[in-house]
Amino acid sequence: MHILVTGAAGFIGTHVLAELLARGHEVRALDSLRPDVHRDGSPWQVVRGVEALIGDVRDRELVARAVKGVDAVIHLAAKVGLGVDIADMPDYASSNDVGTAELLVGMAEEGVSRLTLASSMVVYGEGFATCPEHGAVRPAPRRARDLAAGHFEPPCPHCGRPLASGLVGEDTPADPRNAYATSKLAQEFYAANWARATGGSVAMMRYHNVYGPGMPRDTPYAGVASIFTSALRRGEAPKVFEDGNQRRDFIHVGDIAAATVLACERHGEGVGAYNVGSGTPRTVGEMALALSRALGGPAPVVTGQYRLGDVRHITADSSRLRRELGWHPRVSFEKGMAEFAGLHPRTDAAPQAAGAGMKRAMTGGA
């Protein structure tokens, strides 16, 4: 197929391009090279054979050129991050939602009927959990005063008791709890509207916590693995928010790229949402500890700090993706962490034991 990839110069985009080329597709790449992502100002090193366009998906004339003659679109371009600052709302709405709407208009006018959309697990908010008294419930929003007091677990909305969290499936009702999450859900709704109106197909890929080679450092786009690694490279202990027991599903970028390309190739009818995660929940503290050990750096420090827009636990049930598209993750957490650490070695200090202090802090509560 001839495939347009938006956001092609980004972290996930470069891996998707490589996967597409390895599978024999013809690729057109579009990226705005926005400075908050590409801070070093280095030129875009476009792979030979890839047609590259520089510009914004909100530019209707550019989008018309970009979609002309392609068979499918993989839409990765977006402003990412947490979106806790109210002042960031207009940029999320414009970059993500207006940008997606303009792309969909261009696809409709050109007759391009196949879309793979990069969405996110953040659309679920806190997902769902189980109360010993009330059964399956949607966790109540966490309050600033509870977080400040070290009470990090979201309570039952009915009785206030602690909850046991579970894996979220694609049918879990959406509950976006920050500006970024809201913009990602809006992208999904726009894409579904477009599919119904045009007869097109859309695969909405709800990525979980992505890490791996090429992850940006020290930018609003850096993931937690990159933030921890940057600290360790400076000889500093990674600082873990809350009590370190927040559960996430860390997924290697190579597995994300493979899932995305498979969806582009195989999902050709209707609207479908797919969780993309390893299926093995890990805590943020476990990730910090794995990186500290791999880099021979200082043990992580649990700070008790929090961000009100963060969710406590969000982990995926990715069985639909495995069942319907034949995908499965190839990179284990252990292998991925070792690889990631190997890309960013510490050379300023001899290896030292890491983990005892972190273990005490995590088991002692917060």
Short mmCIF file of C-alpha atoms in Angstrom, two decimals:
data_model
loop_
_atom_site.label_atom_id
_atom_site.label_comp_id
_atom_site.label_asym_id
_atom_site.label_seq_id
_atom_site.Cartn_x
_atom_site.Cartn_y
_atom_site.Cartn_z
CA MET A 1 0.00 0.00 0.00
CA HIS A 2 0.90 3.66 -0.36
CA ILE A 3 0.61 5.05 3.18
CA LEU A 4 0.78 8.56 4.63
CA VAL A 5 2.24 8.81 8.13
CA THR A 6 1.64 12.04 10.04
CA GLY A 7 4.00 12.84 12.89
CA ALA A 8 6.52 10.71 11.06
CA ALA A 9 9.63 12.38 12.51
CA GLY A 10 8.55 11.75 16.10
CA PHE A 11 9.47 9.02 18.55
CA ILE A 12 6.81 6.52 17.50
CA GLY A 13 6.71 7.80 13.94
CA THR A 14 10.28 6.86 13.12
CA HIS A 15 9.66 3.29 14.27
CA VAL A 16 6.41 3.07 12.31
CA LEU A 17 8.23 4.27 9.19
CA ALA A 18 10.88 1.59 9.64
CA GLU A 19 8.23 -1.10 10.10
CA LEU A 20 6.32 0.01 7.01
CA LEU A 21 9.43 0.00 4.86
CA ALA A 22 10.49 -3.41 6.17
CA ARG A 23 7.08 -4.73 5.11
CA GLY A 24 7.41 -3.31 1.59
CA HIS A 25 5.01 -0.37 1.72
CA GLU A 26 5.42 2.91 -0.14
CA VAL A 27 5.54 5.76 2.38
CA ARG A 28 4.82 9.47 2.38
CA ALA A 29 5.81 11.21 5.62
CA LEU A 30 4.46 14.43 7.12
CA ASP A 31 5.70 16.27 10.21
CA SER A 32 5.55 19.85 11.46
CA LEU A 33 8.89 19.53 13.30
CA ARG A 34 7.36 21.57 16.12
CA PRO A 35 10.14 22.96 18.33
CA ASP A 36 8.78 21.59 21.62
CA VAL A 37 9.48 18.12 20.22
CA HIS A 38 12.58 18.73 18.10
CA ARG A 39 14.45 21.10 20.40
CA ASP A 40 17.94 20.51 19.03
CA GLY A 41 16.94 21.95 15.64
CA SER A 42 18.73 19.19 13.76
CA PRO A 43 17.46 18.50 10.23
CA TRP A 44 15.02 15.69 9.61
CA GLN A 45 17.01 12.68 8.45
CA VAL A 46 14.52 11.16 6.03
CA VAL A 47 15.05 7.57 4.98
CA ARG A 48 15.81 7.11 1.30
CA GLY A 49 12.71 6.29 -0.67
CA VAL A 50 10.36 8.14 1.67
CA GLU A 51 8.62 11.24 0.33
CA ALA A 52 8.77 13.86 3.09
CA LEU A 53 6.53 16.88 3.61
CA ILE A 54 7.11 19.48 6.33
CA GLY A 55 4.06 21.23 7.67
CA ASP A 56 1.06 21.17 9.98
CA VAL A 57 -2.02 18.97 9.61
CA ARG A 58 -4.10 22.07 10.28
CA ASP A 59 -2.98 23.41 6.89
CA ARG A 60 -5.78 22.31 4.57
CA GLU A 61 -3.82 22.88 1.34
CA LEU A 62 -0.89 20.86 2.64
CA VAL A 63 -3.18 18.06 3.80
CA ALA A 64 -4.75 17.92 0.33
CA ARG A 65 -1.28 17.34 -1.13
CA ALA A 66 -0.37 14.84 1.56
CA VAL A 67 -3.38 12.55 1.11
CA LYS A 68 -3.44 12.66 -2.68
CA GLY A 69 -2.95 9.20 -4.14
CA VAL A 70 -2.45 7.30 -0.87
CA ASP A 71 -4.34 4.16 0.13
CA ALA A 72 -4.27 4.67 3.89
CA VAL A 73 -3.27 7.12 6.62
CA ILE A 74 -1.54 6.44 9.94
CA HIS A 75 -2.24 9.53 12.03
CA LEU A 76 0.36 9.99 14.78
CA ALA A 77 0.72 13.80 14.77
CA ALA A 78 -0.41 15.28 18.07
CA LYS A 79 0.51 17.45 21.01
CA VAL A 80 1.17 14.96 23.78
CA GLY A 81 1.85 15.19 27.50
CA LEU A 82 -0.35 15.35 30.54
CA GLY A 83 -2.21 18.60 30.00
CA VAL A 84 -2.56 19.69 33.62
CA ASP A 85 -2.18 23.42 32.91
CA ILE A 86 -5.51 24.99 31.99
CA ALA A 87 -3.63 27.39 29.72
CA ASP A 88 -2.60 24.43 27.53
CA MET A 89 -6.20 23.54 26.63
CA PRO A 90 -6.40 25.64 23.44
CA ASP A 91 -3.20 24.09 22.05
CA TYR A 92 -4.44 20.54 22.73
CA ALA A 93 -7.79 21.32 21.12
CA SER A 94 -6.20 22.98 18.10
CA SER A 95 -3.24 20.66 17.52
CA ASN A 96 -5.07 17.40 18.14
CA ASP A 97 -8.73 17.95 17.41
CA VAL A 98 -8.71 20.63 14.70
CA GLY A 99 -5.70 18.91 13.12
CA THR A 100 -7.50 15.59 13.01
CA ALA A 101 -10.65 17.21 11.61
CA GLU A 102 -8.68 18.85 8.80
CA LEU A 103 -7.01 15.53 7.98
CA LEU A 104 -10.37 13.76 7.85
CA VAL A 105 -11.78 16.42 5.51
CA GLY A 106 -8.83 15.92 3.19
CA MET A 107 -9.21 12.15 3.27
CA ALA A 108 -12.94 12.42 2.48
CA GLU A 109 -12.34 14.75 -0.44
CA GLU A 110 -9.61 12.51 -1.88
CA GLY A 111 -11.53 9.28 -1.24
CA VAL A 112 -8.98 7.79 1.17
CA SER A 113 -10.98 5.31 3.24
CA ARG A 114 -8.52 3.69 5.63
CA LEU A 115 -7.30 5.34 8.86
CA THR A 116 -5.17 4.10 11.73
CA LEU A 117 -5.33 6.59 14.60
CA ALA A 118 -2.86 6.88 17.48
CA SER A 119 -5.03 7.18 20.57
CA SER A 120 -4.10 6.55 24.21
CA MET A 121 -5.04 4.64 27.32
CA VAL A 122 -5.60 8.02 29.00
CA VAL A 123 -9.11 8.09 27.52
CA TYR A 124 -10.13 5.63 30.27
CA GLY A 125 -9.15 7.87 33.19
CA GLU A 126 -8.95 5.59 36.23
CA GLY A 127 -10.63 2.78 34.29
CA PHE A 128 -12.68 0.58 36.56
CA ALA A 129 -12.10 -1.11 39.91
CA THR A 130 -13.80 -3.37 42.41
CA CYS A 131 -15.19 -2.35 45.78
CA PRO A 132 -15.60 -5.12 48.37
CA GLU A 133 -19.11 -3.82 49.07
CA HIS A 134 -20.35 -2.34 45.78
CA GLY A 135 -18.62 -4.53 43.21
CA ALA A 136 -17.38 -3.05 39.90
CA VAL A 137 -17.34 0.75 40.09
CA ARG A 138 -15.74 3.73 38.39
CA PRO A 139 -13.20 5.18 40.86
CA ALA A 140 -14.08 8.57 42.24
CA PRO A 141 -11.75 11.46 41.26
CA ARG A 142 -8.77 11.85 43.53
CA ARG A 143 -8.84 15.00 45.61
CA ALA A 144 -5.88 17.29 46.19
CA ARG A 145 -6.24 17.17 49.96
CA ASP A 146 -6.16 13.35 49.97
CA LEU A 147 -3.09 13.26 47.74
CA ALA A 148 -1.34 15.85 49.90
CA ALA A 149 -2.00 13.61 52.90
CA GLY A 150 -0.47 10.62 51.12
CA HIS A 151 -3.78 8.87 50.39
CA PHE A 152 -3.12 7.94 46.77
CA GLU A 153 -5.59 5.16 46.06
CA PRO A 154 -8.82 6.38 44.42
CA PRO A 155 -11.83 5.68 46.65
CA CYS A 156 -15.12 3.98 45.95
CA PRO A 157 -17.57 6.69 44.82
CA HIS A 158 -20.26 5.21 47.08
CA CYS A 159 -18.55 4.36 50.36
CA GLY A 160 -15.05 5.82 50.07
CA ARG A 161 -13.32 2.47 50.71
CA PRO A 162 -10.10 1.51 48.85
CA LEU A 163 -10.56 -0.28 45.54
CA ALA A 164 -8.88 -3.17 43.73
CA SER A 165 -8.07 -2.16 40.15
CA GLY A 166 -8.30 -4.46 37.12
CA LEU A 167 -7.34 -4.61 33.46
CA VAL A 168 -9.37 -2.29 31.24
CA GLY A 169 -10.92 -3.60 28.03
CA GLU A 170 -11.82 -1.50 25.04
CA ASP A 171 -15.47 -1.41 26.10
CA THR A 172 -14.63 0.33 29.38
CA PRO A 173 -16.48 3.68 29.34
CA ALA A 174 -14.26 6.66 28.61
CA ASP A 175 -13.51 9.08 31.43
CA PRO A 176 -10.79 11.55 30.35
CA ARG A 177 -9.37 13.45 33.32
CA ASN A 178 -7.01 15.98 31.74
CA ALA A 179 -6.78 18.11 28.58
CA TYR A 180 -4.62 15.65 26.66
CA ALA A 181 -6.97 12.76 27.42
CA THR A 182 -9.97 14.83 26.38
CA SER A 183 -8.33 15.74 23.07
CA LYS A 184 -7.49 12.10 22.34
CA LEU A 185 -11.07 11.03 22.96
CA ALA A 186 -12.30 13.85 20.72
CA GLN A 187 -10.00 12.54 17.96
CA GLU A 188 -11.66 9.14 18.30
CA PHE A 189 -15.14 10.65 18.03
CA TYR A 190 -14.20 12.69 14.96
CA ALA A 191 -12.70 9.61 13.33
CA ALA A 192 -15.81 7.55 14.08
CA ASN A 193 -18.03 10.32 12.65
CA TRP A 194 -15.89 10.35 9.49
CA ALA A 195 -16.04 6.57 9.14
CA ARG A 196 -19.84 6.50 9.40
CA ALA A 197 -20.26 9.38 6.96
CA THR A 198 -17.83 8.07 4.33
CA GLY A 199 -17.97 4.31 4.77
CA GLY A 200 -14.32 4.36 5.77
CA SER A 201 -12.57 2.22 8.36
CA VAL A 202 -10.69 3.38 11.44
CA ALA A 203 -8.55 1.46 13.89
CA MET A 204 -8.08 3.48 17.09
CA MET A 205 -4.87 2.32 18.76
CA ARG A 206 -4.95 3.05 22.48
CA TYR A 207 -1.26 3.02 23.28
CA HIS A 208 -0.19 2.38 26.84
CA ASN A 209 3.11 3.62 28.32
CA VAL A 210 5.56 3.56 25.44
CA TYR A 211 9.34 3.51 25.87
CA GLY A 212 12.37 2.57 23.81
CA PRO A 213 15.07 3.85 21.44
CA GLY A 214 14.60 7.43 20.31
CA MET A 215 12.41 8.48 23.22
CA PRO A 216 12.86 12.24 23.71
CA ARG A 217 14.59 13.46 26.84
CA ASP A 218 13.96 16.56 28.92
CA THR A 219 10.98 17.74 26.88
CA PRO A 220 7.23 17.78 27.60
CA TYR A 221 7.10 14.68 25.39
CA ALA A 222 9.48 12.59 27.49
CA GLY A 223 8.02 9.48 29.04
CA VAL A 224 8.74 8.40 32.58
CA ALA A 225 11.48 6.00 31.44
CA SER A 226 13.28 8.84 29.70
CA ILE A 227 12.89 11.15 32.69
CA PHE A 228 14.32 8.53 35.04
CA THR A 229 17.17 7.74 32.66
CA SER A 230 18.06 11.41 32.22
CA ALA A 231 18.37 11.75 36.00
CA LEU A 232 20.56 8.65 36.24
CA ARG A 233 22.83 9.91 33.47
CA ARG A 234 23.39 13.02 35.56
CA GLY A 235 24.29 10.83 38.53
CA GLU A 236 21.03 11.65 40.29
CA ALA A 237 18.48 9.33 41.84
CA PRO A 238 15.26 9.05 39.83
CA LYS A 239 12.43 10.75 41.70
CA VAL A 240 9.29 8.66 41.87
CA PHE A 241 6.00 10.43 42.50
CA GLU A 242 3.38 9.32 45.02
CA ASP A 243 4.48 6.06 46.70
CA GLY A 244 5.82 4.39 43.55
CA ASN A 245 3.03 1.83 43.47
CA GLN A 246 1.13 3.33 40.54
CA ARG A 247 0.54 0.53 38.03
CA ARG A 248 1.11 0.99 34.32
CA ASP A 249 1.58 -1.21 31.27
CA PHE A 250 4.99 -0.41 29.78
CA ILE A 251 5.20 -1.37 26.11
CA HIS A 252 8.25 -1.23 23.83
CA VAL A 253 8.05 1.15 20.89
CA GLY A 254 8.95 -1.65 18.48
CA ASP A 255 5.84 -3.54 19.59
CA ILE A 256 3.78 -0.37 19.23
CA ALA A 257 5.02 0.09 15.66
CA ALA A 258 4.29 -3.52 14.74
CA ALA A 259 0.74 -3.28 16.13
CA THR A 260 0.11 -0.02 14.31
CA VAL A 261 1.24 -1.35 10.93
CA LEU A 262 -0.72 -4.59 11.39
CA ALA A 263 -3.85 -2.57 12.10
CA CYS A 264 -3.26 -0.47 9.00
CA GLU A 265 -2.89 -3.61 6.90
CA ARG A 266 -5.63 -5.77 8.38
CA HIS A 267 -8.37 -3.53 9.79
CA GLY A 268 -10.28 -2.58 6.67
CA GLU A 269 -13.89 -2.33 7.78
CA GLY A 270 -15.84 -0.33 10.38
CA VAL A 271 -14.65 1.30 13.61
CA GLY A 272 -12.53 -0.60 16.09
CA ALA A 273 -10.57 0.30 19.21
CA TYR A 274 -7.51 -1.68 20.29
CA ASN A 275 -5.54 -1.51 23.52
CA VAL A 276 -1.82 -1.82 22.82
CA GLY A 277 -0.03 -3.01 25.93
CA SER A 278 2.19 -5.82 27.12
CA GLY A 279 -0.52 -7.30 29.32
CA THR A 280 1.87 -7.39 32.29
CA PRO A 281 1.29 -4.54 34.77
CA ARG A 282 4.33 -3.01 36.46
CA THR A 283 4.64 -0.25 38.98
CA VAL A 284 6.39 3.02 38.24
CA GLY A 285 8.69 2.20 41.14
CA GLU A 286 9.64 -1.12 39.53
CA MET A 287 10.59 0.69 36.33
CA ALA A 288 12.74 3.19 38.22
CA LEU A 289 14.46 0.38 40.13
CA ALA A 290 15.14 -1.63 36.96
CA LEU A 291 16.78 1.37 35.31
CA SER A 292 18.81 2.24 38.42
CA ARG A 293 20.18 -1.30 38.57
CA ALA A 294 20.89 -1.47 34.85
CA LEU A 295 22.78 1.82 34.94
CA GLY A 296 24.53 1.22 38.25
CA GLY A 297 23.02 4.43 39.56
CA PRO A 298 21.59 5.55 42.88
CA ALA A 299 18.43 3.95 44.16
CA PRO A 300 15.16 5.69 43.30
CA VAL A 301 13.74 8.14 45.78
CA VAL A 302 10.02 8.10 46.51
CA THR A 303 9.02 11.74 46.90
CA GLY A 304 5.32 11.66 47.72
CA GLN A 305 4.82 14.42 45.14
CA TYR A 306 1.78 14.19 42.91
CA ARG A 307 0.08 15.74 39.91
CA LEU A 308 -3.66 16.10 40.20
CA GLY A 309 -4.24 15.09 36.55
CA ASP A 310 -2.41 11.77 36.91
CA VAL A 311 -4.38 8.55 37.19
CA ARG A 312 -3.39 6.03 39.83
CA HIS A 313 -3.62 2.75 37.94
CA ILE A 314 -4.28 2.08 34.27
CA THR A 315 -3.38 -1.28 32.73
CA ALA A 316 -4.63 -2.90 29.56
CA ASP A 317 -6.38 -5.98 28.37
CA SER A 318 -4.87 -6.31 24.89
CA SER A 319 -6.51 -9.63 24.03
CA ARG A 320 -8.68 -8.10 21.27
CA LEU A 321 -5.59 -6.97 19.37
CA ARG A 322 -4.03 -10.40 19.72
CA ARG A 323 -7.20 -12.21 18.74
CA GLU A 324 -8.36 -10.07 15.81
CA LEU A 325 -5.09 -8.93 14.27
CA GLY A 326 -2.69 -11.67 15.32
CA TRP A 327 -0.35 -9.30 17.17
CA HIS A 328 1.72 -10.19 20.20
CA PRO A 329 4.46 -8.25 22.02
CA ARG A 330 7.99 -9.37 21.24
CA VAL A 331 10.06 -7.38 23.74
CA SER A 332 9.85 -8.34 27.42
CA PHE A 333 10.02 -5.73 30.18
CA GLU A 334 13.39 -7.07 31.35
CA LYS A 335 14.89 -7.05 27.86
CA GLY A 336 13.43 -3.66 27.05
CA MET A 337 14.72 -2.03 30.22
CA ALA A 338 18.19 -3.47 29.68
CA GLU A 339 18.19 -2.21 26.09
CA PHE A 340 16.96 1.22 27.10
CA ALA A 341 19.60 1.53 29.80
CA GLY A 342 22.27 0.35 27.36
CA LEU A 343 21.42 3.23 25.05
CA HIS A 344 22.12 5.72 27.84
CA PRO A 345 25.08 4.40 29.86
CA ARG A 346 26.37 6.19 32.94
CA THR A 347 30.10 6.78 32.77
CA ASP A 348 30.54 9.17 35.69
CA ALA A 349 30.34 6.65 38.52
CA ALA A 350 31.18 3.06 39.29
CA PRO A 351 28.27 0.63 39.57
CA GLN A 352 26.72 0.54 43.02
CA ALA A 353 24.01 -1.42 44.73
CA ALA A 354 20.53 -0.07 44.10
CA GLY A 355 17.17 -1.00 45.41
CA ALA A 356 17.22 -1.47 49.18
CA GLY A 357 16.15 2.08 49.98
CA MET A 358 13.53 1.97 47.27
CA LYS A 359 12.12 -1.27 48.59
CA ARG A 360 11.78 0.07 52.12
CA ALA A 361 10.09 3.21 50.92
CA MET A 362 7.63 1.34 48.73
CA THR A 363 6.61 -1.27 51.28
CA GLY A 364 6.33 1.28 54.08
CA GLY A 365 3.38 3.07 52.52
CA ALA A 366 3.07 6.79 51.98
#
